Coordinates of C-alpha atoms and ligand atoms in Angstrom, one line a residue:
M360 CA -1.4 27.7 -3.0
Y361 CA -3.9 25.1 -1.8
A362 CA -5.7 22.2 -3.4
R363 CA -9.4 22.8 -3.1
I364 CA -12.1 20.2 -3.7
A365 CA -14.0 21.5 -6.6
G366 CA -16.3 18.5 -7.1
T367 CA -16.8 14.9 -6.1
G368 CA -18.6 11.9 -7.6
S369 CA -19.2 8.3 -6.8
Y370 CA -20.5 5.1 -8.3
L371 CA -21.9 1.8 -6.9
P372 CA -22.6 -1.3 -8.9
E373 CA -26.3 -2.2 -9.1
R374 CA -26.2 -5.6 -7.5
I375 CA -27.0 -5.6 -3.8
L376 CA -25.8 -8.5 -1.7
T377 CA -27.6 -8.8 1.6
N378 CA -26.7 -10.4 4.8
A379 CA -29.6 -12.8 4.3
E380 CA -28.0 -14.1 1.1
L381 CA -24.6 -14.5 2.9
E382 CA -26.5 -16.7 5.5
T383 CA -27.0 -19.2 2.6
L384 CA -23.3 -19.3 1.6
V385 CA -21.5 -19.5 5.0
D386 CA -22.3 -20.2 8.7
T387 CA -23.1 -16.6 9.6
S388 CA -26.2 -14.6 10.6
D389 CA -27.6 -11.1 9.8
Q390 CA -27.5 -10.4 13.5
W391 CA -23.8 -11.3 13.8
I392 CA -22.8 -9.2 10.8
R393 CA -24.8 -6.2 12.0
D394 CA -23.7 -6.4 15.6
R395 CA -20.0 -6.9 14.9
T396 CA -19.5 -4.7 11.8
G397 CA -22.6 -2.6 11.3
I398 CA -23.0 -3.9 7.7
A399 CA -26.5 -4.7 6.3
E400 CA -25.7 -5.0 2.6
R401 CA -22.9 -4.3 0.1
R402 CA -22.6 -3.9 -3.7
I403 CA -21.1 -6.4 -6.1
A404 CA -19.7 -5.5 -9.5
A405 CA -21.4 -7.3 -12.4
E406 CA -19.6 -10.0 -14.3
G407 CA -17.2 -8.2 -16.6
Q408 CA -17.5 -4.9 -14.8
T409 CA -14.0 -3.8 -13.8
T410 CA -12.5 -1.3 -11.4
C411 CA -11.9 1.1 -14.3
D412 CA -15.6 0.9 -15.3
L413 CA -16.6 1.9 -11.7
A414 CA -13.9 4.6 -11.6
E415 CA -15.0 6.0 -14.9
Q416 CA -18.6 6.6 -13.7
A417 CA -17.3 8.2 -10.4
A418 CA -14.8 10.4 -12.3
L419 CA -17.4 11.6 -14.8
R420 CA -19.7 12.7 -12.0
A421 CA -16.9 14.4 -10.1
M422 CA -15.8 16.3 -13.3
E423 CA -19.4 17.3 -13.9
A424 CA -19.8 18.6 -10.3
A425 CA -16.5 20.5 -10.5
G426 CA -17.4 21.9 -14.0
V427 CA -14.0 20.8 -15.5
K428 CA -13.4 19.5 -19.0
P429 CA -11.1 16.5 -19.8
A430 CA -8.5 18.9 -21.1
D431 CA -8.3 20.8 -17.8
I432 CA -7.0 17.8 -15.9
D433 CA -3.2 17.7 -15.6
L434 CA -2.8 14.9 -13.1
L435 CA -4.7 11.6 -12.5
I436 CA -4.1 9.3 -9.5
V437 CA -6.1 6.2 -8.8
G438 CA -5.9 4.5 -5.4
T439 CA -6.7 0.8 -6.0
T440 CA -5.6 -2.7 -4.8
T441 CA -7.7 -4.3 -7.4
P442 CA -6.5 -3.0 -10.8
D443 CA -8.0 -4.2 -14.0
L444 CA -4.6 -5.5 -15.2
V445 CA -1.1 -5.7 -13.7
F446 CA -0.3 -3.1 -16.4
P447 CA -1.2 -0.7 -17.9
S448 CA -2.2 0.9 -14.6
T449 CA -5.9 1.6 -14.1
A450 CA -5.0 5.3 -14.2
C451 CA -3.7 4.9 -17.7
L452 CA -6.9 3.0 -18.8
L453 CA -9.0 5.6 -17.1
Q454 CA -7.2 8.5 -18.7
H455 CA -7.9 7.0 -22.1
R456 CA -11.5 6.4 -21.3
L457 CA -12.0 10.0 -20.2
G458 CA -10.0 11.5 -23.1
L459 CA -7.8 13.4 -20.7
G460 CA -4.8 14.0 -22.9
D461 CA -1.3 13.0 -21.9
C462 CA -1.3 14.1 -18.2
G463 CA 0.7 12.1 -15.7
A464 CA -1.4 9.2 -14.6
F465 CA -0.6 6.5 -12.1
D466 CA -2.0 4.1 -9.5
I467 CA -1.3 4.0 -5.8
N468 CA -1.6 0.6 -3.9
A469 CA -2.1 1.5 -0.2
A470 CA -5.0 -0.9 0.2
C471 CA -7.9 0.8 2.2
S472 CA -5.8 4.0 2.6
G473 CA -5.4 4.3 -1.1
F474 CA -7.6 7.4 -1.6
I475 CA -6.0 9.3 1.3
Y476 CA -2.5 8.4 -0.1
A477 CA -3.7 9.6 -3.6
L478 CA -5.2 12.8 -2.2
S479 CA -2.0 13.5 -0.3
T480 CA 0.1 13.0 -3.4
A481 CA -2.1 15.2 -5.5
D482 CA -2.0 17.8 -2.8
Q483 CA 1.8 17.9 -2.9
F484 CA 1.7 18.3 -6.7
I485 CA -0.7 21.2 -6.5
R486 CA 1.1 22.9 -3.6
A487 CA 4.4 22.6 -5.6
G488 CA 2.7 24.2 -8.6
T489 CA 3.4 21.3 -10.9
A490 CA -0.4 20.5 -11.3
R491 CA -3.4 22.8 -11.3
T492 CA -6.3 20.4 -11.7
A493 CA -6.0 16.9 -10.4
L494 CA -8.5 14.0 -10.6
V495 CA -8.1 11.7 -7.6
V496 CA -10.0 8.4 -7.6
G497 CA -10.5 5.5 -5.2
A498 CA -11.9 2.4 -6.9
E499 CA -12.1 -1.2 -6.0
T500 CA -13.6 -4.5 -7.0
L501 CA -12.3 -6.3 -3.9
T502 CA -15.1 -8.9 -3.9
R503 CA -13.2 -10.5 -6.9
M504 CA -10.5 -11.5 -4.4
L505 CA -12.7 -13.0 -1.7
D506 CA -13.0 -16.6 -0.6
W507 CA -16.8 -17.0 -0.5
G508 CA -16.3 -19.9 1.9
D509 CA -14.5 -17.8 4.5
R510 CA -17.0 -16.2 6.8
S511 CA -14.3 -14.1 8.5
T512 CA -13.8 -12.1 5.4
C513 CA -16.5 -12.6 2.7
V514 CA -19.1 -10.7 4.8
L515 CA -17.0 -7.6 5.1
F516 CA -16.2 -6.2 1.7
G517 CA -18.1 -4.5 -1.3
D518 CA -17.3 -2.8 -4.6
G519 CA -17.5 0.8 -5.6
A520 CA -15.7 3.9 -6.6
G521 CA -15.4 7.6 -5.5
A522 CA -13.6 10.6 -7.0
A523 CA -12.7 14.1 -6.3
V524 CA -11.4 16.9 -8.6
L525 CA -8.9 19.2 -6.8
V526 CA -8.0 22.7 -8.2
A527 CA -5.2 25.1 -7.3
D528 CA -6.6 28.0 -5.3
E529 CA -5.3 30.7 -3.0
Q530 CA -8.1 29.9 -0.6
P531 CA -7.9 26.6 1.4
G532 CA -8.3 23.9 0.6
I533 CA -6.7 20.8 1.9
L534 CA -5.0 22.0 5.1
S535 CA -2.8 19.0 5.7
T536 CA -2.3 15.4 4.9
H537 CA -0.6 12.7 6.9
I538 CA 0.4 9.2 5.6
H539 CA 2.1 6.3 7.3
A540 CA 2.9 2.7 6.9
N541 CA 4.3 -0.3 8.9
G542 CA 5.1 -3.3 6.7
G543 CA 5.7 -5.4 9.8
Y544 CA 2.0 -6.2 10.0
A545 CA 1.8 -7.9 6.6
D546 CA 0.7 -11.2 8.1
L547 CA -2.4 -9.8 9.7
L548 CA -4.1 -8.6 6.5
G549 CA -3.2 -9.3 2.8
T550 CA -2.8 -12.1 0.3
D551 CA 0.1 -14.5 -0.1
V552 CA 0.0 -14.6 -3.9
G553 CA 1.1 -12.2 -6.6
V554 CA 3.0 -11.7 -9.8
S555 CA 6.5 -12.2 -8.6
K556 CA 5.7 -14.6 -5.8
G557 CA 3.6 -16.6 -8.2
F558 CA -0.2 -17.0 -8.3
K559 CA -0.3 -20.8 -7.8
A560 CA -4.0 -20.5 -8.3
E561 CA -4.6 -24.2 -8.6
E562 CA -3.1 -24.8 -5.1
R563 CA -4.6 -21.9 -3.3
G564 CA -7.9 -21.3 -5.3
G565 CA -6.7 -17.9 -6.7
V566 CA -6.0 -14.6 -5.1
R567 CA -7.7 -14.5 -1.7
V568 CA -7.8 -11.9 1.1
S569 CA -6.9 -13.3 4.5
M570 CA -7.2 -11.3 7.7
R571 CA -6.7 -11.8 11.5
G572 CA -9.6 -9.4 12.1
N573 CA -9.5 -9.2 15.8
E574 CA -5.8 -8.2 15.8
V575 CA -6.3 -5.8 12.9
F576 CA -9.2 -4.2 14.8
K577 CA -7.1 -3.4 17.8
V578 CA -4.2 -1.9 15.8
A579 CA -6.7 0.1 13.7
V580 CA -8.5 1.7 16.7
N581 CA -5.1 2.7 18.3
T582 CA -3.6 4.0 15.1
L583 CA -6.5 6.0 14.0
G584 CA -6.5 7.6 17.5
R585 CA -2.9 8.6 17.0
I586 CA -3.4 10.0 13.5
V587 CA -6.3 12.1 14.7
D588 CA -4.0 13.7 17.3
E589 CA -1.2 14.2 14.8
T590 CA -3.5 15.9 12.4
L591 CA -5.0 18.3 15.0
A592 CA -1.6 19.1 16.3
A593 CA -0.1 19.9 12.9
N594 CA -2.9 22.4 12.4
Q595 CA -2.9 23.7 16.0
M596 CA -6.6 22.8 16.2
Q597 CA -8.8 21.5 18.9
K598 CA -11.2 18.5 18.6
S599 CA -14.1 21.0 18.5
D600 CA -12.7 22.7 15.4
I601 CA -13.7 19.7 13.3
D602 CA -17.2 19.7 11.8
W603 CA -17.3 16.3 10.2
L604 CA -15.5 13.0 10.5
I605 CA -15.5 11.1 7.2
P606 CA -13.8 7.9 8.1
H607 CA -12.8 4.7 6.3
Q608 CA -15.9 2.4 6.4
A609 CA -14.5 -0.9 7.7
N610 CA -16.5 -1.5 10.9
L611 CA -19.0 0.7 12.7
R612 CA -17.4 -0.1 16.0
I613 CA -14.0 1.3 14.8
I614 CA -15.8 4.4 13.5
K615 CA -17.5 4.9 16.8
A616 CA -14.2 4.5 18.7
T617 CA -12.6 7.3 16.5
A618 CA -15.6 9.6 17.0
R619 CA -15.4 9.0 20.8
K620 CA -11.7 9.9 20.6
L621 CA -12.7 13.2 18.9
Q622 CA -15.6 13.8 21.4
M623 CA -17.8 14.0 18.3
S624 CA -21.5 12.9 18.3
M625 CA -22.4 10.3 15.6
E626 CA -24.5 13.1 14.1
Q627 CA -21.2 14.6 12.8
V628 CA -19.9 11.3 11.4
I629 CA -20.6 10.1 7.9
V630 CA -21.6 6.4 7.9
T631 CA -22.0 4.4 4.8
V632 CA -20.7 1.0 6.0
D633 CA -24.2 -0.2 6.6
R634 CA -25.0 0.0 2.8
H635 CA -21.6 -0.3 1.3
G636 CA -19.5 -2.6 3.5
N637 CA -15.8 -2.1 3.3
T638 CA -15.0 -0.8 -0.2
S639 CA -11.3 -0.4 0.6
A640 CA -9.8 2.7 -1.3
A641 CA -13.3 3.6 -2.5
S642 CA -14.8 3.9 0.9
V643 CA -13.7 7.5 2.0
P644 CA -14.5 9.2 -1.4
L645 CA -17.9 7.4 -1.5
A646 CA -18.7 8.7 2.0
L647 CA -17.4 12.1 1.1
D648 CA -19.5 12.3 -2.1
E649 CA -22.6 11.1 -0.2
A650 CA -22.0 13.7 2.5
I651 CA -21.7 16.5 0.0
R652 CA -24.5 15.5 -2.4
S653 CA -26.9 15.0 0.5
G654 CA -26.3 18.5 1.6
R655 CA -25.0 17.5 5.0
V656 CA -21.4 18.8 4.5
K657 CA -21.5 22.5 3.4
R658 CA -18.8 24.9 2.1
G659 CA -16.8 26.5 4.8
E660 CA -17.0 23.5 7.1
R661 CA -13.9 21.5 8.3
L662 CA -13.7 17.8 7.4
L663 CA -11.4 15.2 8.9
L664 CA -10.9 12.2 6.5
E665 CA -9.0 9.1 7.8
A666 CA -8.3 5.6 6.7
F667 CA -6.4 2.4 7.8
G668 CA -5.7 -0.7 5.8
G669 CA -3.5 -3.5 4.7
G670 CA 0.2 -2.9 4.8
F671 CA -0.5 -1.6 7.3
T672 CA -1.1 1.8 5.8
W673 CA -2.9 4.7 7.5
G674 CA -3.5 8.3 6.8
A675 CA -5.6 11.4 7.4
A676 CA -6.5 14.7 5.6
L677 CA -7.9 17.8 7.2
I678 CA -9.9 19.8 4.7
A679 CA -11.5 23.3 4.7
Y680 CA -14.4 22.5 2.4
Ligands
UT7_1254 O1 -10.2 -2.1 6.1 C1 -9.0 -2.6 6.4 C2 -8.9 -2.8 7.9 N1 -9.8 -3.8 8.3 C3 -10.4 -3.7 9.5 O2 -10.3 -2.7 10.1 C4 -11.2 -4.8 10.0 C5 -11.0 -5.0 11.5 N2 -11.7 -6.1 12.1 C6 -12.9 -6.2 12.3 O3 -13.7 -5.4 11.8 C7 -13.5 -7.3 13.2 O4 -12.4 -7.9 13.8 C8 -14.2 -8.4 12.5 C9 -15.6 -7.8 12.1 C10 -13.5 -8.9 11.2 C11 -14.5 -9.6 13.4 O5 -15.2 -9.2 14.6 P1 -14.6 -9.5 16.0 O6 -15.5 -9.0 17.0 O7 -13.1 -9.1 16.1 O8 -14.7 -11.1 16.0 P2 -13.6 -12.2 16.2 O9 -12.7 -12.3 14.9 O10 -12.9 -12.1 17.5 O11 -14.5 -13.5 16.1 C12 -15.5 -13.8 17.2 C13 -16.2 -15.0 16.8 C14 -15.4 -16.2 16.5 O12 -15.9 -17.4 17.0 P3 -15.3 -18.0 18.4 O13 -13.9 -18.3 18.1 O14 -15.5 -17.0 19.4 O15 -16.2 -19.2 18.6 C15 -15.4 -16.2 15.0 O16 -15.2 -17.6 14.5 O17 -17.0 -14.8 15.7 C16 -16.8 -15.8 14.7 N3 -17.1 -15.3 13.5 C17 -18.2 -15.2 12.8 N4 -19.5 -15.7 13.3 C18 -20.5 -15.5 12.4 C19 -16.1 -14.7 12.6 N5 -16.8 -14.3 11.5 C20 -18.1 -14.6 11.6 C21 -19.2 -14.5 10.8 N6 -20.4 -15.0 11.3 N7 -19.2 -13.9 9.6

């Protein structure tokens, strides 16, 4: 039994934040941001608009595309690092909004790899026969955690959500998923506040993302190269067997390095980082949905999804779409 993608959906908040506007906030330039990251603009959630609000719109679109009703869904997983609340989980809030019934619902926090982790988990449930129709979401409002005075992070991130409905099918399907983590790199990317550690908001100015970008960059390029090799080897495939690379959208230079490693032309790579920035767990499903809805990715083609993020976490999924 395989988990087949029956439909995808995505949602972006309306407000666009351009590089020109960021020039008025911090000592940066449109040129620097475009050259070093490939980002031209990103979306920002409206005041009061939460991760669950974004997830709901993406999920509704995915369910409509898949032709499934709320009652059909028997598993809901949300990849997010920016839940509405500490608890209930965003998945529980979303389950109620969508009227899904009492299916299992939980969040996965794997930072930017959250959707790949969620997809991998749902795939195991479907392969095992314990779920037949799974809704998998990646949704974030990471801009709520940014220090708008820190030019090394505030230019990078955006908000959004993407979703996929997986159904059990004898035809492939997700061919394999691969997830990894190494907690030894926590100092390079993360926050130093939290529930148990204490927020100490008055001392630190709230929850803030901090990143040693250049060091993260090098590990990301190496690690994504390795996960690509691992995924191909697990499926006894060659680079040329992959039709599309749908990568995490953190930095165009990282995406190009992975494409080079796969000997793929950029024509075969889905790029949204220019318009979305880094939307963390939402970035892969946003790119996947755009690729499918634009008609670029077609049924029968092979897709390689990959992501790398805070933790560090990383993962990949090879899909016969
Ligand atoms: O999604 C989770 C995983 N995250 C990532 O994969 C992100 C990985 N890292 C990156 O994408 C890149 O490292 C960045 C885009 C964050 C930074 O690019 P970089 O080429 O690695 O630049 P850098 O950090 O080495 O900084 C180069 C220079 C520095 O100035 P000096 O020390 O050379 O004078 C920075 O202070 O660029 C400066 N700089 C900026 N200048 C203008 C850093 N941020 C900015 C900025 N505008 N926004």
